[in-house]
Short mmCIF file of C-alpha atoms in Angstrom, two decimals:
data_model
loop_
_atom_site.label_atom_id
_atom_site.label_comp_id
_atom_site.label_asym_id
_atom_site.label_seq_id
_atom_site.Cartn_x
_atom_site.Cartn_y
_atom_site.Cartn_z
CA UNK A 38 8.60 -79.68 -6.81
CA UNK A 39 10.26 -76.68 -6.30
CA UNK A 40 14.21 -76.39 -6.15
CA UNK A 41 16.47 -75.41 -2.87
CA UNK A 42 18.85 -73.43 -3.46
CA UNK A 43 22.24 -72.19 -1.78
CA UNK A 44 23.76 -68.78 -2.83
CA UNK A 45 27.23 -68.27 -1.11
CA UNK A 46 28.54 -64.43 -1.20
CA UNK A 47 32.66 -64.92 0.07
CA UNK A 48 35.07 -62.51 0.91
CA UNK A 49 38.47 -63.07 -1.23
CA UNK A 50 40.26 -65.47 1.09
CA UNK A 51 37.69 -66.96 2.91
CA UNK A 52 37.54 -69.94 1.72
CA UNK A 53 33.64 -69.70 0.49
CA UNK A 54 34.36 -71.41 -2.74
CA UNK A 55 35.81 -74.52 -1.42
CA UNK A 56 33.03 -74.61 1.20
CA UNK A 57 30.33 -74.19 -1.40
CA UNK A 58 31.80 -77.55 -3.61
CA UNK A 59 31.22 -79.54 0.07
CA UNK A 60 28.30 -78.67 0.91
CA UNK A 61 27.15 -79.62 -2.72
CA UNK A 62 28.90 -83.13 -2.17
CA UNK A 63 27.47 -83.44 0.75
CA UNK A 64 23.57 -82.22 -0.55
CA UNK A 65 24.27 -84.14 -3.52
CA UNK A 66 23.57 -81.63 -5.62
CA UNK A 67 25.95 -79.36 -8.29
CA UNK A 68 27.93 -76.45 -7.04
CA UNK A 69 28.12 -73.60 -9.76
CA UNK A 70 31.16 -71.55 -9.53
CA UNK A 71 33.32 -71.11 -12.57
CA UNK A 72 30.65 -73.35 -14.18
CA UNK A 73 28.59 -70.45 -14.92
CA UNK A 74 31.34 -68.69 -16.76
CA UNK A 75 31.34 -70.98 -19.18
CA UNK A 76 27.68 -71.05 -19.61
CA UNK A 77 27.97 -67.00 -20.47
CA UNK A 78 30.54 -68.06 -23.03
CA UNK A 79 28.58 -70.48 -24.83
CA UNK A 80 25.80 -68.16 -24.90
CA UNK A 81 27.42 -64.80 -26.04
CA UNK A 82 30.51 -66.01 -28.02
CA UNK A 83 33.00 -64.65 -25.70
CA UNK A 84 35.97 -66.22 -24.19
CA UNK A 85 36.82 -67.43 -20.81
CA UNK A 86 39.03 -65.09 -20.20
CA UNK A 87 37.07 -61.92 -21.27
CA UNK A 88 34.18 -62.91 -19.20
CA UNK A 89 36.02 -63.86 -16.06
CA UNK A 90 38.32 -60.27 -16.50
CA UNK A 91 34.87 -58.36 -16.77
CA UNK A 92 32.20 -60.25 -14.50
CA UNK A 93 33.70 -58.56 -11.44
CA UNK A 94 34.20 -55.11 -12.98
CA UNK A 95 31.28 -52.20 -13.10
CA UNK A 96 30.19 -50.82 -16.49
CA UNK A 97 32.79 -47.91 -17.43
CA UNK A 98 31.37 -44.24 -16.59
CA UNK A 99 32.03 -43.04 -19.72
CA UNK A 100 30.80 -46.11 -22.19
CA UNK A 101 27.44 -45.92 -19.90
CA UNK A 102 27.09 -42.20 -20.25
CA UNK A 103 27.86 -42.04 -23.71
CA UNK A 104 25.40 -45.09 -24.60
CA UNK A 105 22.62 -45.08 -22.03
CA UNK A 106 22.54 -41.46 -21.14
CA UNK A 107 22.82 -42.35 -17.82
CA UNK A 108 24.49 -45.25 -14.90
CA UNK A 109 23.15 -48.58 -14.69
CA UNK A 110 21.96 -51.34 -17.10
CA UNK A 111 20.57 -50.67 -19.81
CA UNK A 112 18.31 -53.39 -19.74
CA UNK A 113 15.58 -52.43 -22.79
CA UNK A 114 18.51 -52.03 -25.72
CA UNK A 115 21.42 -54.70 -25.55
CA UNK A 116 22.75 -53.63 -28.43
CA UNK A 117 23.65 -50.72 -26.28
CA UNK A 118 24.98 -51.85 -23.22
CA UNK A 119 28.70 -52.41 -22.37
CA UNK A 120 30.08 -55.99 -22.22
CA UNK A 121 30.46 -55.53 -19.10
CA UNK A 122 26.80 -55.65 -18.36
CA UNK A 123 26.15 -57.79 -21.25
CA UNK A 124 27.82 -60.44 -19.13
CA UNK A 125 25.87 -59.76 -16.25
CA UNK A 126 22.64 -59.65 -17.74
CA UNK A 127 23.43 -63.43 -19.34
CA UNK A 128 24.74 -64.61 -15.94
CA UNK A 129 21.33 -63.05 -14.39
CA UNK A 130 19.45 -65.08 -16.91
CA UNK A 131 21.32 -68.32 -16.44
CA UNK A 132 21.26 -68.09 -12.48
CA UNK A 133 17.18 -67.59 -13.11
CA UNK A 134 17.26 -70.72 -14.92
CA UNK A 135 19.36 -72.83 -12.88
CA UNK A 136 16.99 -72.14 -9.90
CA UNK A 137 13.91 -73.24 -12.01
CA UNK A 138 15.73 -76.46 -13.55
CA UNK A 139 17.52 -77.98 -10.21
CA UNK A 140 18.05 -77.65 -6.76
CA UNK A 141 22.04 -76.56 -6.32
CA UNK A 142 24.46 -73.72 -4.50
CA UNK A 143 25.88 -71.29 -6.40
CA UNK A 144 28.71 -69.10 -5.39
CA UNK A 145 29.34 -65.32 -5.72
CA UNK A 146 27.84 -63.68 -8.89
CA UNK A 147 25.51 -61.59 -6.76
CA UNK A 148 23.00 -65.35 -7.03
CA UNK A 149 21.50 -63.62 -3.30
CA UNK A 150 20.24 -60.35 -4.96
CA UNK A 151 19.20 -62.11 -7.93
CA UNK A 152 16.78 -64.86 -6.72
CA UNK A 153 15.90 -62.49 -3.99
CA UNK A 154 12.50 -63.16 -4.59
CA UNK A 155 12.52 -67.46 -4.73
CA UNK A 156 11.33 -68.52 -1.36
CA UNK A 157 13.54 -71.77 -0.90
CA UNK A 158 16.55 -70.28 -1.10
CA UNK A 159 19.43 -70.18 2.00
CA UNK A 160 21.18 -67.18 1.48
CA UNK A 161 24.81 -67.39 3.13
CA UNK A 162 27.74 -64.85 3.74
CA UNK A 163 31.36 -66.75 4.49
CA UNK A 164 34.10 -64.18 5.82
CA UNK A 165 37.15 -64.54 7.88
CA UNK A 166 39.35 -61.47 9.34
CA UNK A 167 42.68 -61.00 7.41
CA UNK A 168 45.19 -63.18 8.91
CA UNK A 169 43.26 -65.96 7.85
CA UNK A 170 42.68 -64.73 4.59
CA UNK A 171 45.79 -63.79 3.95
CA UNK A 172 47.31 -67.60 4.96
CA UNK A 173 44.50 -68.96 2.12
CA UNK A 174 45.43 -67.00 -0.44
CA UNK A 175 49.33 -66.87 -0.14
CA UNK A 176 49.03 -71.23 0.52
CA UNK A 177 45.95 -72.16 -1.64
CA UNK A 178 45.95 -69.48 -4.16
CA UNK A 179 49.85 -68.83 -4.86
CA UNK A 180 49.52 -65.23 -4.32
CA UNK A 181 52.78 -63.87 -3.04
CA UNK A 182 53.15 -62.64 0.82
CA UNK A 183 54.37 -59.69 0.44
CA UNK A 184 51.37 -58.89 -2.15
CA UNK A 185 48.82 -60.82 -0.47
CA UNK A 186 47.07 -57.95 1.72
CA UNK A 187 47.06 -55.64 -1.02
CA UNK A 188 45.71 -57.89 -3.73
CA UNK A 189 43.27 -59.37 -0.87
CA UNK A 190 41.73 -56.03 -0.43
CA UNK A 191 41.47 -54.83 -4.17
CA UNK A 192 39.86 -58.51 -5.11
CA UNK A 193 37.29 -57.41 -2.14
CA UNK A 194 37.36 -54.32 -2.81
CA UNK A 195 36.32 -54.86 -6.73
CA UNK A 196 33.68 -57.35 -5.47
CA UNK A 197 31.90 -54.61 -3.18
CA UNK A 198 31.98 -52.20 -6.27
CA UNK A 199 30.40 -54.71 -8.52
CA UNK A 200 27.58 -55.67 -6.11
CA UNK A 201 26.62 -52.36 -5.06
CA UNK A 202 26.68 -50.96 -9.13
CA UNK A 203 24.04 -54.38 -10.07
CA UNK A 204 22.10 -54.28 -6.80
CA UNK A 205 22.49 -50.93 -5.31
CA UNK A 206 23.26 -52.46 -1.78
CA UNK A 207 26.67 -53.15 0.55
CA UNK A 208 28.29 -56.34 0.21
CA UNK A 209 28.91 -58.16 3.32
CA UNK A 210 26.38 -56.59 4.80
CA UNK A 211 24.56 -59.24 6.90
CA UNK A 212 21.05 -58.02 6.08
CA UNK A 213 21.33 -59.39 2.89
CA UNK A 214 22.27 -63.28 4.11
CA UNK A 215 20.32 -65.96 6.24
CA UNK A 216 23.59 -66.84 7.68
CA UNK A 217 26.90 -65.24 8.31
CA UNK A 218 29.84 -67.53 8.44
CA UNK A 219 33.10 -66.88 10.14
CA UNK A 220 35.31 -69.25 8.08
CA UNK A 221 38.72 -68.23 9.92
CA UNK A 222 37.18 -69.23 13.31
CA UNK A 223 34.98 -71.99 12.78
CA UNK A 224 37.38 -73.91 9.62
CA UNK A 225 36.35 -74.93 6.64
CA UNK A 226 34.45 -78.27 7.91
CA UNK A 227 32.26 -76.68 11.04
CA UNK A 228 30.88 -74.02 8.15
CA UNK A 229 30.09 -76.73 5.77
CA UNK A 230 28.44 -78.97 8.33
CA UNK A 231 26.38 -75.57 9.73
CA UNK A 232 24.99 -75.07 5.69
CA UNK A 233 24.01 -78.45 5.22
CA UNK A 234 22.11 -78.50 8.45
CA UNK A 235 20.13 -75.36 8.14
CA UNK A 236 19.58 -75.41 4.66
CA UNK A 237 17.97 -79.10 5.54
CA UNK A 238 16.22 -77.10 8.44
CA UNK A 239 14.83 -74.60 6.81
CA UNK A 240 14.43 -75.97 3.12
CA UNK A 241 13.93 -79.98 3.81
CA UNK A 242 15.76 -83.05 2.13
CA UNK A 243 17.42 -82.26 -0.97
CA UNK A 244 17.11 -85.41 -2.54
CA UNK B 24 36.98 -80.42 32.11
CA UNK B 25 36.43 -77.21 30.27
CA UNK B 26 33.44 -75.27 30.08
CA UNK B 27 31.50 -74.32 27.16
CA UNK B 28 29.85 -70.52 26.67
CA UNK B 29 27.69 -69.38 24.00
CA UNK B 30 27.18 -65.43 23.76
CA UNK B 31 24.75 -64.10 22.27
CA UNK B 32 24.94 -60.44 20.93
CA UNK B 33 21.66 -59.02 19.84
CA UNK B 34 19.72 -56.55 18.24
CA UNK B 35 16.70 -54.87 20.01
CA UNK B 36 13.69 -56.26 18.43
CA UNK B 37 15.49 -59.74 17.35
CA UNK B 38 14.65 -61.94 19.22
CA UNK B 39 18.26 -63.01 20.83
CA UNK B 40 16.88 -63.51 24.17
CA UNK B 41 14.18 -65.62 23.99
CA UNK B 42 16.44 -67.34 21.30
CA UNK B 43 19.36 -67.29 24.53
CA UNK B 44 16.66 -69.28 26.34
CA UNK B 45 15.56 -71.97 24.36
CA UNK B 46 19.09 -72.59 22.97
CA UNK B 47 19.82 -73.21 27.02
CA UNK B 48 17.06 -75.22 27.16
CA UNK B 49 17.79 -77.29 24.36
CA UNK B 50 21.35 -77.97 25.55
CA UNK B 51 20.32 -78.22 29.05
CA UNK B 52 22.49 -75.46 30.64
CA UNK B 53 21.34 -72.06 32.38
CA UNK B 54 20.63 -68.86 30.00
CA UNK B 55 22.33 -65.92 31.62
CA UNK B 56 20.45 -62.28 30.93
CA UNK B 57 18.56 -60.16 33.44
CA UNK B 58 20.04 -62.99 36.05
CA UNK B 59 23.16 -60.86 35.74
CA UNK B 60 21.94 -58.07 37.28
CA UNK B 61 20.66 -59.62 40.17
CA UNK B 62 24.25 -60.62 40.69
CA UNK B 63 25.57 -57.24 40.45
CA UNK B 64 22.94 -55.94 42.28
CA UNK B 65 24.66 -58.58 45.14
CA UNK B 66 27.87 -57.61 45.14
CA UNK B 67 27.78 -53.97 44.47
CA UNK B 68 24.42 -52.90 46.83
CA UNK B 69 23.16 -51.23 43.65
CA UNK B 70 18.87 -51.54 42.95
CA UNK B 71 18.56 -53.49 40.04
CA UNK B 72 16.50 -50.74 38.57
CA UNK B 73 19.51 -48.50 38.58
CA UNK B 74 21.67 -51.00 37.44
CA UNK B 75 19.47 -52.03 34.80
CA UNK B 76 19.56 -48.27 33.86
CA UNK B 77 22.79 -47.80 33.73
CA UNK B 78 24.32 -51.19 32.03
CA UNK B 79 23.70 -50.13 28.34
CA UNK B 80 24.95 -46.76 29.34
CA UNK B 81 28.45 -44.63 28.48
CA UNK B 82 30.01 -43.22 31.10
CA UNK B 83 29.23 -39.31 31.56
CA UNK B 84 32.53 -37.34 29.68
CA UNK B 85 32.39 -35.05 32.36
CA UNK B 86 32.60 -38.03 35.42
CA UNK B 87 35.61 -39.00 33.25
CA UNK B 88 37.69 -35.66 32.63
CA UNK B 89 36.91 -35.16 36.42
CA UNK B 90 38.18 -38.35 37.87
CA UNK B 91 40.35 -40.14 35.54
CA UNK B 92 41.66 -37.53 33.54
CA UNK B 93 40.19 -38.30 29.81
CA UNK B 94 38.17 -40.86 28.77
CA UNK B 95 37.28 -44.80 29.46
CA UNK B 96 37.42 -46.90 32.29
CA UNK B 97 40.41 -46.26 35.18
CA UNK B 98 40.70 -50.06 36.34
CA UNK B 99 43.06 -48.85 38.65
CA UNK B 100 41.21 -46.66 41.17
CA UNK B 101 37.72 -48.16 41.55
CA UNK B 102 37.23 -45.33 44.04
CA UNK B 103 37.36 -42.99 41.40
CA UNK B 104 35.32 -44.81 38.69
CA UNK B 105 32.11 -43.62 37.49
CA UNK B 106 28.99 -45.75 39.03
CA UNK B 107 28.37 -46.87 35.21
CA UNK B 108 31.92 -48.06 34.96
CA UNK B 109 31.69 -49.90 38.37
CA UNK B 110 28.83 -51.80 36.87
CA UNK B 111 30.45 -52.84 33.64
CA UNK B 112 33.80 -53.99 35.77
CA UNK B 113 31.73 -55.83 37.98
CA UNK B 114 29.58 -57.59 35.93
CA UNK B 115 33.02 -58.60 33.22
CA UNK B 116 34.08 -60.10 36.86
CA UNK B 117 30.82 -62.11 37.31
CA UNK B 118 30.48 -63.07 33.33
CA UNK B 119 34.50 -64.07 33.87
CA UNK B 120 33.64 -66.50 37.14
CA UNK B 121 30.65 -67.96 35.69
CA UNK B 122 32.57 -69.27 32.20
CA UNK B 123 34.88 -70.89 34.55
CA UNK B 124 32.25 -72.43 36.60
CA UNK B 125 29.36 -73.65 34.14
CA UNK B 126 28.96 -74.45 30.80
CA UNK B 127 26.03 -71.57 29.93
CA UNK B 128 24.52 -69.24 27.43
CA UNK B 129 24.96 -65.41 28.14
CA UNK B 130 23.01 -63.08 25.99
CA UNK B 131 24.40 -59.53 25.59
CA UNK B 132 26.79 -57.68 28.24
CA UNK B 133 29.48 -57.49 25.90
CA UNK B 134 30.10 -60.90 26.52
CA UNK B 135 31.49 -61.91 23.45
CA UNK B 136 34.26 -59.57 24.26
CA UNK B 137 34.99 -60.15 27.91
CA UNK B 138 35.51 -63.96 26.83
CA UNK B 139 37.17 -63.02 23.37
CA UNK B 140 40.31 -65.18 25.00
CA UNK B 141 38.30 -68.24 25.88
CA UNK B 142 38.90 -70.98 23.66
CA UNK B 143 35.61 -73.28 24.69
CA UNK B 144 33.37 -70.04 22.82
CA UNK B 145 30.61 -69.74 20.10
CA UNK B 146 29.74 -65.89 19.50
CA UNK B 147 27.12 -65.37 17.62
CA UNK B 148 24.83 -62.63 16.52
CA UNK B 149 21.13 -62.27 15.90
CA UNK B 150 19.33 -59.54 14.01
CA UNK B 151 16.64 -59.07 11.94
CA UNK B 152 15.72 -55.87 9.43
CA UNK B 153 13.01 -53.17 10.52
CA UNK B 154 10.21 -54.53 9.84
CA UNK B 155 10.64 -58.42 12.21
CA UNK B 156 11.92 -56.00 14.99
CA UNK B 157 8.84 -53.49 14.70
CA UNK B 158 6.54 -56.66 15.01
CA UNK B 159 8.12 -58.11 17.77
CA UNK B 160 8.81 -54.87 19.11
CA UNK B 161 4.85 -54.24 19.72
CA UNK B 162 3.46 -57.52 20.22
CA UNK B 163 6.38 -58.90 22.81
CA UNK B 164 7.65 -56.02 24.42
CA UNK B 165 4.23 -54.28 23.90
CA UNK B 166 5.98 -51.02 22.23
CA UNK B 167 3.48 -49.00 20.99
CA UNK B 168 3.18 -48.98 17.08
CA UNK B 169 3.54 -45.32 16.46
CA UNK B 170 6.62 -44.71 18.32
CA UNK B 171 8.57 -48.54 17.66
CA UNK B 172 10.74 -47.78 15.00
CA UNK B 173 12.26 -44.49 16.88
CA UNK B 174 12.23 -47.04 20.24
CA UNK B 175 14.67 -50.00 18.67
CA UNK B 176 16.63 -47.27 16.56
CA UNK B 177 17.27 -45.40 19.89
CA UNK B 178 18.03 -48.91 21.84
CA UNK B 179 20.09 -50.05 19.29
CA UNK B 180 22.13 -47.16 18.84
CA UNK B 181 22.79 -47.11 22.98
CA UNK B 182 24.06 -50.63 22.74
CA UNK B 183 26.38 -49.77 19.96
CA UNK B 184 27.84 -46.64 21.79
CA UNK B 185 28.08 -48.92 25.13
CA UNK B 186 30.05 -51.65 23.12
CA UNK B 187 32.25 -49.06 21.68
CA UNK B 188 33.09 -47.70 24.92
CA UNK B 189 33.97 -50.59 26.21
CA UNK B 190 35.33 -52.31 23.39
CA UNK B 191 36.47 -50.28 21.03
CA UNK B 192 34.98 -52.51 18.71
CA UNK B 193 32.10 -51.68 16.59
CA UNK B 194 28.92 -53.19 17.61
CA UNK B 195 27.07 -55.68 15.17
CA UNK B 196 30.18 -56.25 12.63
CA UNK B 197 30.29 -59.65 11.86
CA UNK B 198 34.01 -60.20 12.11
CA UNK B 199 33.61 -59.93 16.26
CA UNK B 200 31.27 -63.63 15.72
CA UNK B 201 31.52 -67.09 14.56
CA UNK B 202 27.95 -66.94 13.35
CA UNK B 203 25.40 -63.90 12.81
CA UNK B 204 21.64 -65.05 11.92
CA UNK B 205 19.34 -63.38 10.37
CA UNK B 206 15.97 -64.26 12.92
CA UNK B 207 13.55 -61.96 10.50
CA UNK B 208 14.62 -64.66 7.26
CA UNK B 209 14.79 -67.95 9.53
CA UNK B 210 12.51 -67.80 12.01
CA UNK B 211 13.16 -68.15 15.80
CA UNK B 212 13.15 -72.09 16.14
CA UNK B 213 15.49 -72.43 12.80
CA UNK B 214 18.19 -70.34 15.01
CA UNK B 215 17.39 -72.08 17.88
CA UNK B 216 18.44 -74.93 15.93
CA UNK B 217 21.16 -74.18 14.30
CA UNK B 218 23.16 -72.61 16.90
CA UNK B 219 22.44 -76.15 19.37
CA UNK B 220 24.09 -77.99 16.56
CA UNK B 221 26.76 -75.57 15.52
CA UNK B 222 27.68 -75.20 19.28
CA UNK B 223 27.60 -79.09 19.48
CA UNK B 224 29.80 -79.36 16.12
CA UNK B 225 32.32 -76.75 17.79
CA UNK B 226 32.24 -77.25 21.15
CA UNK B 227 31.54 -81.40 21.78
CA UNK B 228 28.55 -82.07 23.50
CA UNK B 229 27.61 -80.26 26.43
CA UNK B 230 26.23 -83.04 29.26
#
């Protein structure tokens, strides 16, 4: 039997992660997150820490120029590439597997792009305008109000850099998605309830 | 008792009307599209051929320097307004008295913005990528293969400015929805589907 899977690209602020861990719950099924962080760790040696500070950062210009000759991944000499895209190539690799061992959702790590090819996928975009993300992120992630727009757009910001360097396309853009999600008008429970329903429409039971 | 709107914004080529329909159908209310015109066509004496013409146009910037002095729509001498204008005030006026008379489904006609105050709303958005809106491009609307892709860029792109105009707001961005569907990745009856239920989840029932 073939696994379903749910990828959910999120906006800083929108609330995607928490969304993604319900409809898991509700699917029955795991929700990989931070999870897969520590999956690169185990695999590579690194810590926690590193990985998390580079998984959302692009290969530096000048490590890639002076290694590869060129932009981009490197991906026919790892002992060449940066750690940055060391990371990403083991995240790739564990995403790949995840979809062949279970059916799950995974959240962020560019999961659409990557199993753009696997046919029983839902592919889902959550966003919310500012004023809700800003309330999310100063109330559920600490971050301070006067800071919160500012660190709101440079978390979003470094996201859009990081998909666009590994997949060459815009972030957000709804092309790329099944489903688009406004999270700061519908709430947290309508978007969970929509996912569950059309990934059952379009990908059957998941049990 | 409150009545409850979906709008459907579309892309040429996407499949949001005959989605418009069957979502109506499925909820049991009326769909709202070309039945506008006819209603403009009422109250204003206009043919619905020119009024069909005209609805997914800008005003001329010439009309506008002449009679109102610079640019957009002078609410405040009708007398003066451009006959493109007239038909965008007049048919905000008719999309206006019909959300406070029916629950319905109104596809296009900036309607997500004329009603952007209305709590009882979903807004959604259907597209598709090139190659879905080529195909349905010749075999529904019987475009002609060689020229479709210049037909639903050109269509598209006249919606866009029209929304802009009248807006301000930029055409297609997902922040202006609750939900934007991909119809090219789901298929029309999966939308169908899953805007009945999200509308349902939202909105309450709507018998």
């Amino acid at each position: 039997m073939s696994h379903k899977i749910i990828t959910i690209s999120r906006e800083f602020g929108s609330g995607g992660r928490d969304i993604g861990e319900l409809v898991a719950k509700k699917l029955n099924v795991s929700c990989y997150d931070k999870e897969l962080i520590k999956e690169v760790a185990k695999e590579s040696g690194y810590s926690l820490d590193y990985i998390e500070e580079n998984e959302n950062a692009t290969s530096s210009l000048l490590y890639n120029i002076a290694t590869t000759g060129g932009y981009g991944v490197s991906v026919y000499n790892q002992d060449h590439m940066s750690p940055v895209d060391q990371v990403y190539i083991m995240q790739s690799k564990i995403i790949a597997e995840l979809a062949n061992r279970e059916s799950c959702v995974i959240v962020g790590r560019c999961a659409d792009y990557i199993l753009r090819e696997k046919e029983e996928c839902l592919h889902v975009l959550i966003h919310a305008d500012m004023e809700h993300k800003k309330e999310r992120a100063i109330h559920s992630y600490g971050v301070s109000a006067k800071d919160a727009e500012k660190i709101i757009h440079k978390r979003n910001k470094a996201r859009a850099s990081h998909y666009k360097y590994y997949t060459g396309l815009t972030w957000g853009s709804v092309q790329n998605y099944h489903i688009s999600l406004n999270s700061g008008l519908l709430g947290i429970s309508d978007c969970v309830e929509i996912i569950a329903n059309a990934a059952i429409k379009k990908l059957g039971n998941f049990d």
